[in-house]
mmCIF file with all atom_site columns, C-alpha atoms and ligand atoms in Angstrom:
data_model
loop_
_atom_site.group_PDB
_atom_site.id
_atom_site.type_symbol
_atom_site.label_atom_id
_atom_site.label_alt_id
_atom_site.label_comp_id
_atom_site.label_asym_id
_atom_site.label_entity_id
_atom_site.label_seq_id
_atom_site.pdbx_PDB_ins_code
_atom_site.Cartn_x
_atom_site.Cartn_y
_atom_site.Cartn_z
_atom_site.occupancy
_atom_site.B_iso_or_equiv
_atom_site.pdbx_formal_charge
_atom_site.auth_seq_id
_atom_site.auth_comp_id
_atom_site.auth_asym_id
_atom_site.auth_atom_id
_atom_site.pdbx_PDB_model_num
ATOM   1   C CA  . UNK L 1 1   ? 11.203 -1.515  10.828  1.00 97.00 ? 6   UNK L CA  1
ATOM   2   C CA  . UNK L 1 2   ? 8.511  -2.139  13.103  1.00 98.00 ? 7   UNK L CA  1
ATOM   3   C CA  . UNK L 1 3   ? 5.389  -1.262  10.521  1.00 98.00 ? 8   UNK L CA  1
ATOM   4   C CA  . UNK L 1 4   ? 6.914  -4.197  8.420   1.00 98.00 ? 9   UNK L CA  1
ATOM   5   C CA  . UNK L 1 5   ? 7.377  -7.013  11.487  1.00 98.00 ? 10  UNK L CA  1
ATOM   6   C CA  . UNK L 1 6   ? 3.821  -6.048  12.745  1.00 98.00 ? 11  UNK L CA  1
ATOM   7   C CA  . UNK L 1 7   ? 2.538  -6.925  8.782   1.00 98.00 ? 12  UNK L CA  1
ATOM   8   C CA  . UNK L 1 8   ? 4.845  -10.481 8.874   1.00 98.00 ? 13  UNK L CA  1
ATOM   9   C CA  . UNK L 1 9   ? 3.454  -10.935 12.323  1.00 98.00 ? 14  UNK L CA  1
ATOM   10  C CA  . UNK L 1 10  ? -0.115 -10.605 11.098  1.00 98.00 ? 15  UNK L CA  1
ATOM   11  C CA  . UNK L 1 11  ? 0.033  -11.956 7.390   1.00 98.00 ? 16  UNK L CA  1
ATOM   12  C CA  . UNK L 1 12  ? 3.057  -14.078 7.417   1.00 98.00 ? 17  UNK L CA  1
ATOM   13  C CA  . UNK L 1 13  ? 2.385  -17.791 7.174   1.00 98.00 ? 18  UNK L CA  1
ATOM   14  C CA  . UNK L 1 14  ? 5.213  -20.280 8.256   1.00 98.00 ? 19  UNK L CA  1
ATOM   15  C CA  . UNK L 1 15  ? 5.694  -22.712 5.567   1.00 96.00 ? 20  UNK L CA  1
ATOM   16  C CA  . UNK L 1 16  ? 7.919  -26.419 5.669   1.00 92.00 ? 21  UNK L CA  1
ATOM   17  C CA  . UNK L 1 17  ? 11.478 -25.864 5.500   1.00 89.00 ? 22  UNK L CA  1
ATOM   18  C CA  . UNK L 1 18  ? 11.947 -22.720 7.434   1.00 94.00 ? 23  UNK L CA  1
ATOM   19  C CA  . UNK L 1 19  ? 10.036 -20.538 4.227   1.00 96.00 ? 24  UNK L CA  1
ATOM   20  C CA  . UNK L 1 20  ? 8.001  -18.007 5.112   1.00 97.00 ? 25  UNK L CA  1
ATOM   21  C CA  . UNK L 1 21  ? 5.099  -17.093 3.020   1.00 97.00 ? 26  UNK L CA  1
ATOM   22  C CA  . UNK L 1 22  ? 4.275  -12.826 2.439   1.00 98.00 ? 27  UNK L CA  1
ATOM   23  C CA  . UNK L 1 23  ? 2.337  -13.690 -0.777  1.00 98.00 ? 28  UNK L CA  1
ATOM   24  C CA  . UNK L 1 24  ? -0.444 -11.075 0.983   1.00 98.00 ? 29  UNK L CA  1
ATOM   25  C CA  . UNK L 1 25  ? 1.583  -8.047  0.553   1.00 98.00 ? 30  UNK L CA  1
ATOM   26  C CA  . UNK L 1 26  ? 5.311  -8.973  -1.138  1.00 98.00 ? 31  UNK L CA  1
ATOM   27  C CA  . UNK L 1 27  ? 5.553  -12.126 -2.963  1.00 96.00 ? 32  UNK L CA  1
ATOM   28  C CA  . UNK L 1 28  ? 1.925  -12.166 -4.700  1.00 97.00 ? 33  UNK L CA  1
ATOM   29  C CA  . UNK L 1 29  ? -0.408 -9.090  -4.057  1.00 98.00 ? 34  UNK L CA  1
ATOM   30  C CA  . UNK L 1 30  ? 2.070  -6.244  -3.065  1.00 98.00 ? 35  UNK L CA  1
ATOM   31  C CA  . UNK L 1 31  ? 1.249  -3.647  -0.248  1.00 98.00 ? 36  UNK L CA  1
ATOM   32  C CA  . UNK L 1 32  ? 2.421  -0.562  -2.509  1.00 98.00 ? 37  UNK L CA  1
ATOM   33  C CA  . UNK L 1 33  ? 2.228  2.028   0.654   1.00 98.00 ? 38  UNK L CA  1
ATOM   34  C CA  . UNK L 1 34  ? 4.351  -0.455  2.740   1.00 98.00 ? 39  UNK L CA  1
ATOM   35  C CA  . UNK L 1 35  ? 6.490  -0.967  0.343   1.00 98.00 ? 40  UNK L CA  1
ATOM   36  C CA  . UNK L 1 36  ? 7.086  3.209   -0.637  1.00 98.00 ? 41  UNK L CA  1
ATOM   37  C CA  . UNK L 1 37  ? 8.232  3.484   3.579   1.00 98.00 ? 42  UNK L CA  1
ATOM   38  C CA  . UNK L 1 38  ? 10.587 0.792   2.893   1.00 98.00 ? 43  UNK L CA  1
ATOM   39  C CA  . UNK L 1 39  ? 11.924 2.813   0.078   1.00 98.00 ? 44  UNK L CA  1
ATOM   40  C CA  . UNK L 1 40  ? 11.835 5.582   2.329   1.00 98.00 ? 45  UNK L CA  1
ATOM   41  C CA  . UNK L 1 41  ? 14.151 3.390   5.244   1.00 98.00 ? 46  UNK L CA  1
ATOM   42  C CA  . UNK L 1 42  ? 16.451 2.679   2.786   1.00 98.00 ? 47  UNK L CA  1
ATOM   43  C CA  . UNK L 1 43  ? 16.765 5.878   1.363   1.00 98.00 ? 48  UNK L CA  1
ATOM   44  C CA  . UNK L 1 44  ? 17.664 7.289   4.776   1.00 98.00 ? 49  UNK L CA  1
ATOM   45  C CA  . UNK L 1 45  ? 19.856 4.016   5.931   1.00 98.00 ? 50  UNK L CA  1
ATOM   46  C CA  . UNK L 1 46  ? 22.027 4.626   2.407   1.00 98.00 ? 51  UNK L CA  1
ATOM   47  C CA  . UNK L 1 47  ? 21.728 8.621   1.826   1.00 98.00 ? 52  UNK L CA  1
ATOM   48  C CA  . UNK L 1 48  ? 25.127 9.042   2.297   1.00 98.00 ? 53  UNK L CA  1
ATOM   49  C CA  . UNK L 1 49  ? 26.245 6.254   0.302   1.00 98.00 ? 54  UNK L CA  1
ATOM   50  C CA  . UNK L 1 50  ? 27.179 7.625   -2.941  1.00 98.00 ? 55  UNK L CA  1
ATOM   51  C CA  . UNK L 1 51  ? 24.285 5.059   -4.605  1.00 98.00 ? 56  UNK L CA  1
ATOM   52  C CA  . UNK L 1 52  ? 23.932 5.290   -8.066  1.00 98.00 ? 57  UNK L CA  1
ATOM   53  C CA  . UNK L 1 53  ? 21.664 2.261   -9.328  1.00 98.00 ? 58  UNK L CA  1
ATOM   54  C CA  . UNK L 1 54  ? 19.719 0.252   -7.674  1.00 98.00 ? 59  UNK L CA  1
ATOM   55  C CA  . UNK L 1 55  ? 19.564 -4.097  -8.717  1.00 98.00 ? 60  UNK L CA  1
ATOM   56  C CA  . UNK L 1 56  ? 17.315 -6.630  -7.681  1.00 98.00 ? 61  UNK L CA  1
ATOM   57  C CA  . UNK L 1 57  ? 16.381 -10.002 -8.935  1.00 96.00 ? 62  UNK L CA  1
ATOM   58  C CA  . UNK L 1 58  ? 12.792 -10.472 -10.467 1.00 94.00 ? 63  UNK L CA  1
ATOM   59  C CA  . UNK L 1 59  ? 10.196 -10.926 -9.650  1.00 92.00 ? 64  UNK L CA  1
ATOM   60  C CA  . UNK L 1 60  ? 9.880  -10.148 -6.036  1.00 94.00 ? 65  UNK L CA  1
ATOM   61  C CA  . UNK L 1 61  ? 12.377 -7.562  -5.401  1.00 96.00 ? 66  UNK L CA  1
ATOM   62  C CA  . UNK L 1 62  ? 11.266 -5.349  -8.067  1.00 98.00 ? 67  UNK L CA  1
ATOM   63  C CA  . UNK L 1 63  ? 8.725  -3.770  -5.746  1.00 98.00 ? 68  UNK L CA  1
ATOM   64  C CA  . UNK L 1 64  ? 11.049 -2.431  -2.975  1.00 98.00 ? 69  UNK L CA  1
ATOM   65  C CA  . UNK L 1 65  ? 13.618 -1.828  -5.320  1.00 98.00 ? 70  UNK L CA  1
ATOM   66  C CA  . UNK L 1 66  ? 11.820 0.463   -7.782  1.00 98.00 ? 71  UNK L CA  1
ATOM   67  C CA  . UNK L 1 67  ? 10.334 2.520   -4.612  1.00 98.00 ? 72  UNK L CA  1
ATOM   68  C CA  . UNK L 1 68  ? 13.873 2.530   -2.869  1.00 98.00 ? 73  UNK L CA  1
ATOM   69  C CA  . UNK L 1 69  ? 14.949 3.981   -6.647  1.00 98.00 ? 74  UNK L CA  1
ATOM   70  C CA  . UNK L 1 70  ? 11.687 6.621   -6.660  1.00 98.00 ? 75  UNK L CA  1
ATOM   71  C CA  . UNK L 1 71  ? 13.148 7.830   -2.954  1.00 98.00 ? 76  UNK L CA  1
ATOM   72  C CA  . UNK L 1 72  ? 16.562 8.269   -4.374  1.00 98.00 ? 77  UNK L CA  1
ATOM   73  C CA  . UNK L 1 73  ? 16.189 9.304   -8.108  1.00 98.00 ? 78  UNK L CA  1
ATOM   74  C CA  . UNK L 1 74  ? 18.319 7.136   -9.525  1.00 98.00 ? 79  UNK L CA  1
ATOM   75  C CA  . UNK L 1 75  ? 17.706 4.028   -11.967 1.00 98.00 ? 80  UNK L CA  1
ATOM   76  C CA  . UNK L 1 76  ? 16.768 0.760   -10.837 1.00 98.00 ? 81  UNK L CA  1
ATOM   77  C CA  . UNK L 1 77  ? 17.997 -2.396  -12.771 1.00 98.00 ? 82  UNK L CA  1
ATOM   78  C CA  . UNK L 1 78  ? 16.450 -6.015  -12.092 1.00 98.00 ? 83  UNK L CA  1
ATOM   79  C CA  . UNK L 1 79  ? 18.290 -9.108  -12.880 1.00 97.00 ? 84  UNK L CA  1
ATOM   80  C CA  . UNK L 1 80  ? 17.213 -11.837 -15.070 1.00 94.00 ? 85  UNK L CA  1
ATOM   81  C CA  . UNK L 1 81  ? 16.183 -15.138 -14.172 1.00 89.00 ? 86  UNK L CA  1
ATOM   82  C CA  . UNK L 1 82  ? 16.147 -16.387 -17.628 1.00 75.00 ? 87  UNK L CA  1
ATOM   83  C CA  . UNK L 1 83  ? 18.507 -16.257 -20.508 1.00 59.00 ? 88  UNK L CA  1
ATOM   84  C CA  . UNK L 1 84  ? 17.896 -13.074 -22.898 1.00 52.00 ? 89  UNK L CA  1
ATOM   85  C CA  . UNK L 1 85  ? 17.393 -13.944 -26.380 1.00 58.00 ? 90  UNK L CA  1
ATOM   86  C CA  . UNK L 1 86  ? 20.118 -11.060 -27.142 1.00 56.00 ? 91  UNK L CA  1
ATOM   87  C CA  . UNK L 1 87  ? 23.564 -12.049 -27.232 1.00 58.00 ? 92  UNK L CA  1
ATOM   88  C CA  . UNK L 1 88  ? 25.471 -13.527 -24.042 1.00 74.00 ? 93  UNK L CA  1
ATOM   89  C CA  . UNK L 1 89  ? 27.891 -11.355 -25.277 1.00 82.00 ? 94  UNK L CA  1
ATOM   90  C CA  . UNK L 1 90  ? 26.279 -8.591  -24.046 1.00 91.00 ? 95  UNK L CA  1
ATOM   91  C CA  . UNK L 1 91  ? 25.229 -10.098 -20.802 1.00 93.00 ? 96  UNK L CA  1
ATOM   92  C CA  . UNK L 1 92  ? 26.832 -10.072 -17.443 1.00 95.00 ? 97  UNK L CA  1
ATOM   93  C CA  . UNK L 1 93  ? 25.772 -13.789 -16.352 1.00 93.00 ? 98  UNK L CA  1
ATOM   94  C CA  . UNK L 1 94  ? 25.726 -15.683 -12.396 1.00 94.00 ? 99  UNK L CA  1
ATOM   95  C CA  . UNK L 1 95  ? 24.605 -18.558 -11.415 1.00 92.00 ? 100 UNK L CA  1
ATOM   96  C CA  . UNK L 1 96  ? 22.789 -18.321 -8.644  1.00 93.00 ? 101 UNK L CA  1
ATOM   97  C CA  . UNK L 1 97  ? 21.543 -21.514 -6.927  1.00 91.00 ? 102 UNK L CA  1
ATOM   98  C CA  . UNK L 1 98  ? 18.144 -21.119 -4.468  1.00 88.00 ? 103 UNK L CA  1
ATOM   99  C CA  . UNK L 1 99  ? 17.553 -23.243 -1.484  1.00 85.00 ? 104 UNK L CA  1
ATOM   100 C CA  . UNK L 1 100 ? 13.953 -22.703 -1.358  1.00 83.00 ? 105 UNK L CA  1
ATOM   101 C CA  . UNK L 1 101 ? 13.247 -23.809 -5.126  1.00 84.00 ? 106 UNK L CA  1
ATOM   102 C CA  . UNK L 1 102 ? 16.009 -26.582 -5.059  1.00 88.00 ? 107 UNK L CA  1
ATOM   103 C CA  . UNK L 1 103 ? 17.197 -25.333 -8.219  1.00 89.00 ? 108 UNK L CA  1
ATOM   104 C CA  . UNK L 1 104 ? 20.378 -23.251 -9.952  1.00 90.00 ? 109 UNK L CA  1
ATOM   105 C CA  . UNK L 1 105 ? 19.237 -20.547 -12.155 1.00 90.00 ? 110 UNK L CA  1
ATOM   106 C CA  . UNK L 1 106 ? 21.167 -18.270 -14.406 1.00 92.00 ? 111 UNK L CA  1
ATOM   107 C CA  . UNK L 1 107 ? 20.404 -14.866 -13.790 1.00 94.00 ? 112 UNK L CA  1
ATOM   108 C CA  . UNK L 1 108 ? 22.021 -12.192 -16.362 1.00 94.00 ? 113 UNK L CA  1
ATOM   109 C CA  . UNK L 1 109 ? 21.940 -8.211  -16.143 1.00 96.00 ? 114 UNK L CA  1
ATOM   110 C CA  . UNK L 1 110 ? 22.876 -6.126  -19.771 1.00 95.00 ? 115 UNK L CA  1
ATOM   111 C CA  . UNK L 1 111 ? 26.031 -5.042  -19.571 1.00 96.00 ? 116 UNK L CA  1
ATOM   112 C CA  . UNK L 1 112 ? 24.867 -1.143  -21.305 1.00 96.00 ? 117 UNK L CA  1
ATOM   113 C CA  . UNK L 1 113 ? 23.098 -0.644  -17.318 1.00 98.00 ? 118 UNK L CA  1
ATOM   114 C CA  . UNK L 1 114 ? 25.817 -1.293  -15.664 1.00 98.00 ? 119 UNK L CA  1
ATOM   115 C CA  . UNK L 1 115 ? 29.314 0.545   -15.683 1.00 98.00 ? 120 UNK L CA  1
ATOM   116 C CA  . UNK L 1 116 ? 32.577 0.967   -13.815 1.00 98.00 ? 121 UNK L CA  1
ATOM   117 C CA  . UNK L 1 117 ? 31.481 3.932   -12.195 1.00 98.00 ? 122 UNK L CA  1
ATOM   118 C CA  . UNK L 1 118 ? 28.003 2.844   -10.298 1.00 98.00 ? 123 UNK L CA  1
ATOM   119 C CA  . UNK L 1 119 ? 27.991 2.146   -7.193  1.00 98.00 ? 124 UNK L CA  1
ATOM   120 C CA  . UNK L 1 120 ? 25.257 0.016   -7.176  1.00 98.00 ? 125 UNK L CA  1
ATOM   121 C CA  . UNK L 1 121 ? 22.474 -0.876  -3.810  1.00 98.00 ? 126 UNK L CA  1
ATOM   122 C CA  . UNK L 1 122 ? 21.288 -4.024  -4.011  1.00 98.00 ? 127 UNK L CA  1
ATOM   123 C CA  . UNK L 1 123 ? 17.873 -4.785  -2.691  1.00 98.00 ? 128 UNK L CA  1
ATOM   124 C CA  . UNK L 1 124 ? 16.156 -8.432  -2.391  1.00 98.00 ? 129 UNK L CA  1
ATOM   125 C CA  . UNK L 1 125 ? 13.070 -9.403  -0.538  1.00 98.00 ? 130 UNK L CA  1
ATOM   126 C CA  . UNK L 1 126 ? 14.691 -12.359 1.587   1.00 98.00 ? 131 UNK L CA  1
ATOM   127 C CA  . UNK L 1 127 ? 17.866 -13.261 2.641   1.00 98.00 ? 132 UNK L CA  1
ATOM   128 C CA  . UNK L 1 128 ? 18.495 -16.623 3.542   1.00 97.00 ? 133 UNK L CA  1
ATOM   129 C CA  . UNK L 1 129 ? 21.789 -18.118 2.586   1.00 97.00 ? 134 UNK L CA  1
ATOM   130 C CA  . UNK L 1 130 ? 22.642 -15.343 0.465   1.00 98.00 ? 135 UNK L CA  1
ATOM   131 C CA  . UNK L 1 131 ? 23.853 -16.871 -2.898  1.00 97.00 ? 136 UNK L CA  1
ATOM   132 C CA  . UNK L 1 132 ? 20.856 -14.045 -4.698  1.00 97.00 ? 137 UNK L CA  1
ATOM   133 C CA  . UNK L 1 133 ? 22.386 -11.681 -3.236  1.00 98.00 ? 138 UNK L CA  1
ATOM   134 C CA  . UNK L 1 134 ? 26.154 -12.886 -3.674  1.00 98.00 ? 139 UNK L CA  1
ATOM   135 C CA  . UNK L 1 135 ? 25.280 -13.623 -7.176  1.00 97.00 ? 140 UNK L CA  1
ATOM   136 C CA  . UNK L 1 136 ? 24.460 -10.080 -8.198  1.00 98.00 ? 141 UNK L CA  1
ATOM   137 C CA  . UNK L 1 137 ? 27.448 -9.024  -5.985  1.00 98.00 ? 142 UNK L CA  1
ATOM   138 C CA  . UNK L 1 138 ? 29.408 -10.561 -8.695  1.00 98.00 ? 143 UNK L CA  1
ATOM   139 C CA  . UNK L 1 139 ? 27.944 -9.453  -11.521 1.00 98.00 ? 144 UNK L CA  1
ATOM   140 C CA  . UNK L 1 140 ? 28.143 -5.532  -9.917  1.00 98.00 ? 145 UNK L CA  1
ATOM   141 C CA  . UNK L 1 141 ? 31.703 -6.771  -9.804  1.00 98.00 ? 146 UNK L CA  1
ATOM   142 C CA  . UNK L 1 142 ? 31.826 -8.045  -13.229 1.00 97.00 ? 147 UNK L CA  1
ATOM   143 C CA  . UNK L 1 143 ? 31.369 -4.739  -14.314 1.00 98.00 ? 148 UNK L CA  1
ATOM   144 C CA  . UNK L 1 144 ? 33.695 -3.276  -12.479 1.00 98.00 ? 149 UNK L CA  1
ATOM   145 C CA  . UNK L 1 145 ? 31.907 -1.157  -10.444 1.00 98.00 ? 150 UNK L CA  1
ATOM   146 C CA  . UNK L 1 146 ? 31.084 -1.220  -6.567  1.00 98.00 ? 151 UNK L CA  1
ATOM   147 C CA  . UNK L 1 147 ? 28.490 -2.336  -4.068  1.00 98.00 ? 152 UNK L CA  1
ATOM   148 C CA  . UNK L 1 148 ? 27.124 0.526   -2.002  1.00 98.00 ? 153 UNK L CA  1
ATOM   149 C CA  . UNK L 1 149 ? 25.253 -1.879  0.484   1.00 98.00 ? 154 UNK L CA  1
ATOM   150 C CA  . UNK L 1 150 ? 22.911 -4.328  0.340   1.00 98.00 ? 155 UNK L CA  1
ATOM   151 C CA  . UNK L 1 151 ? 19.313 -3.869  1.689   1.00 98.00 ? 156 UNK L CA  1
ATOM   152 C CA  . UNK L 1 152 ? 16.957 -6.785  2.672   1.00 98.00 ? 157 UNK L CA  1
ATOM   153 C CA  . UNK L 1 153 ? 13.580 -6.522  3.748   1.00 98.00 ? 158 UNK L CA  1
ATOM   154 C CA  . UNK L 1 154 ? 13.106 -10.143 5.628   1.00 98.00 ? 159 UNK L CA  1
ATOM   155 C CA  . UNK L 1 155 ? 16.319 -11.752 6.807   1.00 98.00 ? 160 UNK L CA  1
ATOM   156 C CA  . UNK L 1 156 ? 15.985 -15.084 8.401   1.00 98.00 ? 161 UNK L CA  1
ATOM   157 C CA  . UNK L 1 157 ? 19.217 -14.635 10.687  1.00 98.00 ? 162 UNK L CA  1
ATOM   158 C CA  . UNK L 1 158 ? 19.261 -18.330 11.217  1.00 98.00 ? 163 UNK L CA  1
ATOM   159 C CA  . UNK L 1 159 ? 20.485 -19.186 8.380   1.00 97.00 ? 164 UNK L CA  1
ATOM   160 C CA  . UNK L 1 160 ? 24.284 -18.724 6.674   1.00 97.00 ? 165 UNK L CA  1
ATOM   161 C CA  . UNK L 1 161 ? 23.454 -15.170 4.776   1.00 98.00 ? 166 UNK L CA  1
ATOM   162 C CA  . UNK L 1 162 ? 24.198 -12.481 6.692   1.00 98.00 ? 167 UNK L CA  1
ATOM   163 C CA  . UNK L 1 163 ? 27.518 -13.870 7.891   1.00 98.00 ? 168 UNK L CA  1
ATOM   164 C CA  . UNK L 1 164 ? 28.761 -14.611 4.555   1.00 98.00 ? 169 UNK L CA  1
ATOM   165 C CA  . UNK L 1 165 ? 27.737 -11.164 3.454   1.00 98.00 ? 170 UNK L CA  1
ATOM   166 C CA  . UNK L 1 166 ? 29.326 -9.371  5.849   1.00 98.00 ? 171 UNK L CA  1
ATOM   167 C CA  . UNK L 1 167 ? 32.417 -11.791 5.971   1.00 98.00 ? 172 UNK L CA  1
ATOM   168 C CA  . UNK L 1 168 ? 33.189 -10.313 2.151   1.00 98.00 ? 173 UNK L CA  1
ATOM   169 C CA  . UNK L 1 169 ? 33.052 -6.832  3.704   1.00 98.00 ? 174 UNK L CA  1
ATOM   170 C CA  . UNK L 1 170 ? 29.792 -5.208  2.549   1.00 98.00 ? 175 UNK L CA  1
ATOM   171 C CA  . UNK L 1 171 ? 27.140 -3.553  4.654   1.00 98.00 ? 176 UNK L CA  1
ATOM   172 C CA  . UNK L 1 172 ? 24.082 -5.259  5.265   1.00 98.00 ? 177 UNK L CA  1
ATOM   173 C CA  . UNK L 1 173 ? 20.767 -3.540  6.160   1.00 98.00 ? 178 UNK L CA  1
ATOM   174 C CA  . UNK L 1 174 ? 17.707 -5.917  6.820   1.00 98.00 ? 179 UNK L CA  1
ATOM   175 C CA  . UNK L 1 175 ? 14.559 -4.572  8.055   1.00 98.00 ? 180 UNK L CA  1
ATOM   176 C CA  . UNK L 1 176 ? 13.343 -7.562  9.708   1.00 98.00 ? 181 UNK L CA  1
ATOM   177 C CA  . UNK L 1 177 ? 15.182 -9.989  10.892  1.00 98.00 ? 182 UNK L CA  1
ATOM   178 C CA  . UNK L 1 178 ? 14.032 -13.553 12.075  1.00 98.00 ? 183 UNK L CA  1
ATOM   179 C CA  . UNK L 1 179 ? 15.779 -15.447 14.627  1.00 98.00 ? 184 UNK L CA  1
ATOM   180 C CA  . UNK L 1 180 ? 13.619 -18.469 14.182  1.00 97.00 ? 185 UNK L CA  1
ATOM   181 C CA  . UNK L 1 181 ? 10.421 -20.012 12.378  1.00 97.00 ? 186 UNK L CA  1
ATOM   182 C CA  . UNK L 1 182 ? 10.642 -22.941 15.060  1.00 96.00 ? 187 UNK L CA  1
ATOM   183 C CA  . UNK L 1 183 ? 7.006  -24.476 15.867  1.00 94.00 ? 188 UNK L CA  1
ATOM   184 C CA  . UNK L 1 184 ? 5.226  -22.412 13.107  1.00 95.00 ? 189 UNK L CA  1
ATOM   185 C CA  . UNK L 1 185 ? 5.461  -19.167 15.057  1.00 96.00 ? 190 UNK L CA  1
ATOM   186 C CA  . UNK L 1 186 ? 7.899  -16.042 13.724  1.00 98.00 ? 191 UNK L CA  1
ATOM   187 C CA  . UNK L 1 187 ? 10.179 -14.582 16.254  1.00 98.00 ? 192 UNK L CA  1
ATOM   188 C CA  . UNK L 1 188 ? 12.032 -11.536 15.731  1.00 98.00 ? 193 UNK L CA  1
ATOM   189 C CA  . UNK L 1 189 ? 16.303 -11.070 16.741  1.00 95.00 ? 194 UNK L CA  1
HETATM 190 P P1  . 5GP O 2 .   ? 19.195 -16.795 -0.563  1.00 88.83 ? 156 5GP O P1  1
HETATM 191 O O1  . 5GP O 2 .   ? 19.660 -16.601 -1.946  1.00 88.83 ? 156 5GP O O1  1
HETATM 192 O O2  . 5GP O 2 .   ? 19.664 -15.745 0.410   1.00 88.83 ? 156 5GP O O2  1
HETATM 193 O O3  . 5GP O 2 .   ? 19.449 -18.189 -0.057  1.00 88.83 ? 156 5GP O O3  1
HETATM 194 O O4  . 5GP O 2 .   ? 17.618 -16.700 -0.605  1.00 88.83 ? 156 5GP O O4  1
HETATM 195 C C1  . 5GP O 2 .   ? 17.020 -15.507 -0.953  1.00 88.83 ? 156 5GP O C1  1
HETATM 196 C C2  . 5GP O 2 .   ? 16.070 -15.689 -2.096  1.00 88.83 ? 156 5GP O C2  1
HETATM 197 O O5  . 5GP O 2 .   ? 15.293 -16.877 -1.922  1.00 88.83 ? 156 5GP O O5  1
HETATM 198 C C3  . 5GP O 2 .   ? 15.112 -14.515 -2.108  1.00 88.83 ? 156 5GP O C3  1
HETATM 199 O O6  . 5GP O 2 .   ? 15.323 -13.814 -3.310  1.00 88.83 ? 156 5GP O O6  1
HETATM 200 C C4  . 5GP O 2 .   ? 13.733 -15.134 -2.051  1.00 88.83 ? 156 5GP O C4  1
HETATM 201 O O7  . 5GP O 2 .   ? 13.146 -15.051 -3.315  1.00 88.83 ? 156 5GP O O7  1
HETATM 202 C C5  . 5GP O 2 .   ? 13.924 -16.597 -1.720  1.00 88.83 ? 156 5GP O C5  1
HETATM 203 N N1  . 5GP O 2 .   ? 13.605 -16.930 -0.310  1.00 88.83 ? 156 5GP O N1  1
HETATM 204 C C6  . 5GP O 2 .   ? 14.467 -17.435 0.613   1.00 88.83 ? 156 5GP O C6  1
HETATM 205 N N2  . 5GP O 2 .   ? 13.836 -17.703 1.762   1.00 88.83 ? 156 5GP O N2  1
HETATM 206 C C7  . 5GP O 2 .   ? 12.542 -17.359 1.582   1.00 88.83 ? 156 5GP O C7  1
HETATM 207 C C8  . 5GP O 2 .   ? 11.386 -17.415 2.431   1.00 88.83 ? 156 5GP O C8  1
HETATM 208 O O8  . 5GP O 2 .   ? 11.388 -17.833 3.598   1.00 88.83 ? 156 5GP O O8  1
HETATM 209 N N3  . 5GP O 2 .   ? 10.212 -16.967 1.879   1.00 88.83 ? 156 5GP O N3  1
HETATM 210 C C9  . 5GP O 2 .   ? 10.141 -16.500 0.600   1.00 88.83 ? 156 5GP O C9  1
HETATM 211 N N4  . 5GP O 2 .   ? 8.948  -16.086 0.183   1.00 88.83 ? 156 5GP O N4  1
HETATM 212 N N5  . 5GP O 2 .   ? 11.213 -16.451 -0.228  1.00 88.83 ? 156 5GP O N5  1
HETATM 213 C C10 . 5GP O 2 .   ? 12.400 -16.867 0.257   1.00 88.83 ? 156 5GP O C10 1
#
């Protein structure tokens, strides 16, 4: 999507680690008209998909993901990072471990939004080694119901995501994809 590469080619800001930072229009201030034609992509990539629901992790997925939802009138579920104070009973519950952060989080989605017959797109901002979007792969199949596709706005084809995503079987639709962050300076695949 090239209004989306010509944004991370003026805004984006190479970090240590192979991270890029988008805090100028995704991960901090959010570019709300960007992110509606992303909805609209999506929309058009998955129209014939059957989609149902649409799940993301918070917090920076929720912005594609509830415009991707507006496009395609259906609901839009985000997982949570941290535990509900309702009972795990009632949760479906991952683990889902992040590079970037260093750190394993539990991420948990109510088990009354999800249900054996959604088929369920899930959106994330980045995909990097794809345990985010593996994790709520498993808790779609947790509840017994099916993923649609997956949709990623900035995939950093570098690293071990895509191929583990698409080893498993399911379609993968990035918008941007990175071939490397090498010397500071963002090239596109
Ligand atoms: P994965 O789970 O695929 O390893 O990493 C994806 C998650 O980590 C995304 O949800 C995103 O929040 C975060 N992430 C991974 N790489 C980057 C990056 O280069 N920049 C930013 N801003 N977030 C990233």
């Amino acid at each position: 999507m090239e209004l989306l590469k010509e944004k991370i080619k003026q805004e984006g800001i190479v970090l240590e680690g192979s991270v890029l930072k988008v805090d100028t229009f995704l991960n901090h201030q959010v570019d709300a008209e960007l992110m509606h034609e992303i909805g609209r992509t999506f929309e058009e990539l998955f129209s014939e998909s059957g989609v149902t629901k649409i799940m993301t992790i918070e917090s920076s997925g929720i912005a594609p993901a509830v415009m991707t939802a507006l496009r395609m009138r259906v609901p839009m579920v985000f997982a949570r990072k941290r535990k509900s104070l309702t009972l795990r009973e009632d949760l479906y519950t991952e683990r889902v471990y992040s590079y970037t952060k260093q750190e394993e989080s539990e991420v948990t989605v109510s088990r009354k939004f999800l249900a054996p017959s959604d088929r369920v797109l899930i959106i994330d901002d980045f995909l990097a080694h794809g345990e985010a979007a593996l994790g709520m792969a498993r808790i779609v199949g947790q509840a017994g119901a099916e993923v649609a596709g997956i949709g990623i706005l900035i995939e950093k084809s570098f690293q071990s995501g895509r191929g583990k995503l698409l080893e498993l079987g399911y379609r993968v639709e990035s918008l941007a994809r990175i071939a490397s962050l090498d010397g500071g300076t963002v090239t596109f695949a």
